[in-house]
Amino acid sequence: MNNTITGDAQGDDLFFSGLFPPEPKLIEELKSLTDDLAALLLPVSPSPEFIRRLGTDLASAAVPEAVTIGKPSRKKLVLGAILSGSLVSAAGVVLVLIMRRSRGGVIAAG
Amino acid sequence: MSDSNDVPSREEEAALVILAKQDPRAFGRLYQLNVKKVYNYIYYRTGNHHDAEDLTEKVFFKALQHIGRYKEQGVPFSAWLYRIAHNVVANWHRDNQAGKILALDSVSANPSIGDNPHRLAEKTETRKQLLEAIQTLPPDRQQLLILKFVEHYSNREIGEVLGRSEGAVKSLYHRTLLSLRDILTEDS
């Protein structure tokens, strides 16, 4: 974008900034400063290898957890075994108590 | 894979975000579209490629982790990424580099026709001083300069990222230039 002050977008901003009436020295200084900024602040590119690697890492991290449901962890297996064992034991105890009671009932009746 | 330089419209970008919220695997396209912007921002805030890579990675993993909570507010998706990047860089400065002035990996001036070694050295020195002056500015002013000069954003676009009106950005820009001029004048 061109304008009569600096010929660039930054200069255009200066024109509308309320700095006017302009002091020629100040305008020159700010124009020189914006030129230096434009020369210093240039786009840089990350390495293609970095972009590719991070893209791959993000894709791996984005895989839904449902995919891993078929592979339970060792911790889950151990907890499952303990829980199953406890349930079987409890069921066994209940069964023994029921049997004793029913035997006792038979003797008492006999 | 399409070219990351194909800039989608605001509607297309919003559709991509909705898709990524439903299925994080669709986040890849948003990554491709924004990785250079985020990298540039972080590079000019940290001053070196190594940290720029580390922090860019952090930003995108955080974004992927929280994409489900993203709320469309009528501003570019990059505004959200810049906010994450701003916080990541702030933490990095707090934890690792408190008070340290950072030199860019390559601050040397590019030689132009007619530059003698003395002139080239002078230009490099000017850029070094300017960079140091920029790094003493508050973060929002640094961000404004990066968005304006590196990304060539308009004041309206900068306003969307910074959460300010166009007029407020214009005013902040002029105050920033005057601050820079004052810092450079004091130094010389």
XYZ file of N, CA, C and O in Angstrom, chain B residues 89-177:
356
model
N 5.746 -19.408 26.252
C 6.967 -18.584 26.209
C 7.153 -17.847 27.543
O 8.274 -17.746 28.055
N 6.044 -17.371 28.111
C 6.136 -16.653 29.395
C 6.695 -17.589 30.470
O 7.574 -17.191 31.252
N 6.202 -18.829 30.496
C 6.712 -19.806 31.474
C 8.188 -20.091 31.225
O 8.976 -20.221 32.160
N 8.541 -20.182 29.971
C 9.935 -20.472 29.607
C 10.852 -19.331 30.073
O 11.911 -19.569 30.644
N 10.419 -18.102 29.848
C 11.223 -16.956 30.300
C 11.351 -16.966 31.821
O 12.413 -16.701 32.359
N 10.231 -17.268 32.496
C 10.231 -17.262 33.960
C 11.156 -18.352 34.505
O 11.932 -18.119 35.418
N 11.096 -19.526 33.884
C 11.842 -20.662 34.427
C 13.323 -20.669 34.056
O 14.158 -21.103 34.833
N 13.620 -20.240 32.854
C 14.985 -20.467 32.353
C 15.816 -19.235 32.059
O 17.031 -19.289 32.098
N 15.183 -18.174 31.678
C 15.974 -17.107 31.076
C 15.721 -15.757 31.736
O 15.813 -14.737 31.073
N 15.395 -15.761 32.997
C 15.010 -14.510 33.648
C 16.058 -13.420 33.445
O 17.218 -13.572 33.799
N 15.627 -12.342 32.850
C 16.480 -11.175 32.703
C 17.559 -11.290 31.646
O 18.342 -10.368 31.456
N 17.595 -12.415 30.964
C 18.666 -12.594 29.998
C 18.247 -12.055 28.628
O 17.167 -12.344 28.146
N 19.123 -11.278 28.014
C 18.849 -10.783 26.665
C 19.291 -11.855 25.680
O 20.386 -12.395 25.767
N 18.418 -12.162 24.748
C 18.678 -13.267 23.835
C 19.131 -12.765 22.474
O 18.571 -11.826 21.932
N 20.124 -13.413 21.937
C 20.575 -13.055 20.592
C 19.954 -14.024 19.597
O 19.898 -15.217 19.842
N 19.487 -13.507 18.483
C 18.968 -14.399 17.449
C 20.126 -15.189 16.857
O 21.257 -14.741 16.853
N 19.788 -16.392 16.379
C 20.830 -17.247 15.803
C 21.615 -16.507 14.719
O 22.817 -16.618 14.617
N 20.912 -15.786 13.859
C 21.622 -15.064 12.800
C 21.057 -13.661 12.696
O 20.004 -13.453 12.128
N 21.751 -12.744 13.302
C 21.266 -11.365 13.295
C 22.016 -10.547 12.238
O 21.715 -9.396 11.995
N 22.980 -11.188 11.567
C 23.814 -10.470 10.601
C 22.952 -9.859 9.500
O 22.000 -10.472 9.030
N 23.342 -8.667 9.091
C 22.634 -8.011 8.000
C 22.979 -8.689 6.684
O 24.107 -9.149 6.493
N 22.010 -8.769 5.793
C 22.285 -9.311 4.471
C 23.014 -8.249 3.657
O 22.559 -7.122 3.574
N 24.150 -8.622 3.053
C 24.877 -7.616 2.285
C 24.087 -7.193 1.054
O 23.429 -8.018 0.422
N 24.094 -5.902 0.763
C 23.487 -5.444 -0.484
C 24.570 -4.798 -1.341
O 25.682 -4.537 -0.865
N 24.210 -4.546 -2.598
C 25.208 -4.014 -3.540
C 25.754 -2.693 -3.012
O 25.003 -1.820 -2.587
N 27.054 -2.561 -3.017
C 27.675 -1.315 -2.576
C 28.045 -1.319 -1.101
O 28.664 -0.367 -0.627
N 27.669 -2.379 -0.375
C 28.039 -2.458 1.047
C 29.521 -2.835 1.172
O 29.940 -3.873 0.662
N 30.280 -1.984 1.859
C 31.650 -2.405 2.174
C 31.621 -3.066 3.550
O 30.605 -3.001 4.255
N 32.708 -3.733 3.936
C 32.696 -4.449 5.225
C 32.323 -3.543 6.395
O 31.617 -3.961 7.311
N 32.786 -2.298 6.352
C 32.494 -1.367 7.444
C 30.986 -1.090 7.527
O 30.376 -1.131 8.604
N 30.395 -0.848 6.367
C 28.954 -0.554 6.300
C 28.138 -1.763 6.765
O 27.141 -1.631 7.484
N 28.601 -2.941 6.350
C 27.904 -4.183 6.723
C 27.949 -4.385 8.242
O 26.949 -4.740 8.868
N 29.132 -4.125 8.819
C 29.285 -4.269 10.277
C 28.374 -3.280 10.997
O 27.766 -3.603 12.026
N 28.267 -2.090 10.426
C 27.421 -1.052 11.020
C 25.949 -1.484 11.002
O 25.232 -1.347 12.000
N 25.546 -2.055 9.854
C 24.157 -2.507 9.730
C 23.865 -3.641 10.711
O 22.798 -3.696 11.333
N 24.818 -4.550 10.845
C 24.637 -5.673 11.773
C 24.497 -5.160 13.198
O 23.664 -5.621 13.971
N 25.333 -4.177 13.542
C 25.286 -3.602 14.888
C 23.932 -2.927 15.137
O 23.339 -3.080 16.213
N 23.442 -2.224 14.126
C 22.137 -1.557 14.251
C 21.046 -2.583 14.528
O 20.177 -2.389 15.381
N 21.093 -3.701 13.802
C 20.075 -4.745 13.980
C 20.166 -5.382 15.366
O 19.156 -5.692 15.972
N 21.404 -5.548 15.818
C 21.591 -6.138 17.143
C 20.978 -5.232 18.216
O 20.277 -5.705 19.115
N 21.247 -3.938 18.083
C 20.699 -2.977 19.052
C 19.168 -2.966 18.990
O 18.489 -2.917 20.015
N 18.655 -3.042 17.766
C 17.204 -3.027 17.593
C 16.576 -4.273 18.218
O 15.565 -4.190 18.915
N 17.215 -5.407 18.002
C 16.707 -6.659 18.570
C 16.699 -6.589 20.092
O 15.727 -6.977 20.746
N 17.789 -6.065 20.647
C 17.864 -5.942 22.112
C 16.769 -5.005 22.627
O 16.163 -5.248 23.665
N 16.535 -3.943 21.857
C 15.487 -2.988 22.254
C 14.121 -3.661 22.205
O 13.296 -3.494 23.112
N 13.870 -4.448 21.162
C 12.581 -5.155 21.038
C 12.379 -6.079 22.241
O 11.289 -6.177 22.797
N 13.456 -6.743 22.643
C 13.329 -7.727 23.721
C 13.113 -7.092 25.091
O 12.807 -7.805 26.041
N 13.290 -5.788 25.176
C 12.986 -5.119 26.447
C 11.518 -4.660 26.488
O 11.043 -4.196 27.523
N 10.811 -4.785 25.362
C 9.413 -4.343 25.315
C 8.514 -5.355 26.034
O 8.847 -6.542 26.104
N 7.345 -4.911 26.519
C 6.379 -5.867 27.091
C 5.966 -6.891 26.027
O 5.970 -6.570 24.826
N 5.587 -8.115 26.469
C 5.271 -9.185 25.516
C 4.229 -8.818 24.463
O 4.353 -9.211 23.311
N 3.180 -8.064 24.866
C 2.142 -7.766 23.858
C 2.686 -6.876 22.747
O 2.292 -6.999 21.583
N 3.633 -6.004 23.074
C 4.220 -5.151 22.030
C 5.149 -5.949 21.117
O 5.209 -5.718 19.918
N 5.868 -6.899 21.725
C 6.710 -7.770 20.894
C 5.836 -8.565 19.938
O 6.153 -8.716 18.753
N 4.718 -9.065 20.482
C 3.825 -9.869 19.648
C 3.258 -9.024 18.507
O 3.172 -9.488 17.368
N 2.915 -7.795 18.817
C 2.379 -6.904 17.788
C 3.398 -6.740 16.646
O 3.046 -6.846 15.467
N 4.651 -6.512 16.997
C 5.677 -6.312 15.963
C 5.868 -7.576 15.130
O 6.028 -7.513 13.903
N 5.845 -8.728 15.803
C 6.030 -9.994 15.072
C 4.869 -10.209 14.104
O 5.074 -10.566 12.938
N 3.652 -9.972 14.577
C 2.484 -10.186 13.710
C 2.486 -9.201 12.545
O 2.139 -9.552 11.422
N 2.913 -7.968 12.809
C 2.892 -6.957 11.743
C 4.004 -7.177 10.720
O 3.772 -7.145 9.519
N 5.195 -7.439 11.188
C 6.329 -7.502 10.251
C 6.623 -8.908 9.740
O 7.035 -9.061 8.599
N 6.455 -9.916 10.583
C 6.772 -11.278 10.129
C 5.576 -11.870 9.391
O 5.722 -12.436 8.304
N 4.384 -11.716 9.983
C 3.192 -12.321 9.372
C 2.446 -11.359 8.450
O 1.510 -11.772 7.766
N 2.838 -10.090 8.475
C 2.174 -9.061 7.644
C 0.670 -9.003 7.908
O -0.127 -8.866 6.988
N 0.294 -9.158 9.172
C -1.114 -9.052 9.543
C -1.548 -7.582 9.495
O -0.757 -6.677 9.775
N -2.821 -7.378 9.182
C -3.385 -6.024 9.245
C -3.671 -5.701 10.717
O -3.677 -6.601 11.566
N -3.957 -4.427 10.980
C -4.291 -4.052 12.361
C -5.533 -4.789 12.861
O -5.634 -5.152 14.033
N -6.493 -5.023 11.935
C -7.714 -5.738 12.329
C -7.378 -7.173 12.753
O -7.846 -7.660 13.784
N -6.523 -7.829 11.960
C -6.140 -9.210 12.275
C -5.340 -9.272 13.580
O -5.519 -10.189 14.388
N -4.464 -8.291 13.770
C -3.691 -8.258 15.017
C -4.641 -8.068 16.198
O -4.494 -8.699 17.239
N -5.638 -7.210 15.992
C -6.627 -6.974 17.039
C -7.354 -8.252 17.421
O -7.636 -8.493 18.595
N -7.650 -9.094 16.425
C -8.343 -10.353 16.704
C -7.473 -11.273 17.556
O -7.953 -11.973 18.435
N -6.181 -11.262 17.268
C -5.268 -12.126 18.031
C -5.069 -11.577 19.439
O -5.088 -12.325 20.420
N -4.880 -10.271 19.541
C -4.576 -9.678 20.846
C -5.831 -9.373 21.667
O -5.722 -8.981 22.832
N -6.993 -9.515 21.044
C -8.237 -9.199 21.754
C -8.399 -7.712 21.976
O -8.867 -7.275 23.031
N -7.989 -6.911 20.980
C -8.129 -5.451 21.076
C -8.822 -4.932 19.823
O -8.838 -5.617 18.800
N -9.299 -3.697 19.906
C -9.918 -3.102 18.726
C -8.815 -2.670 17.758
O -7.642 -2.554 18.135
N -9.230 -2.435 16.516
C -8.269 -2.003 15.496
C -7.601 -0.684 15.912
O -6.391 -0.508 15.759
N -8.402 0.219 16.446
C -7.870 1.509 16.875
C -6.862 1.353 18.010
O -5.830 2.031 18.039
N -7.170 0.412 18.922
C -6.258 0.186 20.057
C -4.924 -0.381 19.561
O -3.857 -0.038 20.081
N -4.999 -1.221 18.537
C -3.768 -1.788 17.976
C -2.931 -0.689 17.331
O -1.707 -0.615 17.504
N -3.612 0.176 16.585
C -2.918 1.274 15.908
C -2.202 2.156 16.937
O -1.043 2.519 16.776
N -2.917 2.442 17.996
C -2.352 3.279 19.051
C -1.170 2.573 19.730
O -0.121 3.184 19.970
N -1.354 1.284 19.998
C -0.269 0.520 20.646
C 0.963 0.466 19.743
O 2.096 0.565 20.214
N 0.727 0.334 18.455
C 1.837 0.279 17.497
C 2.652 1.580 17.521
O 3.883 1.561 17.558
N 1.955 2.688 17.543
C 2.682 3.966 17.549
C 3.444 4.180 18.843
O 4.579 4.654 18.841
N 2.825 3.768 19.942
C 3.529 3.888 21.229
C 4.748 2.973 21.244
O 5.788 3.306 21.798
N 4.604 1.828 20.590
C 5.722 0.883 20.524
C 6.882 1.480 19.727
O 8.043 1.392 20.134
N 6.551 2.092 18.589
C 7.612 2.708 17.775
C 8.316 3.820 18.553
O 9.546 3.922 18.533
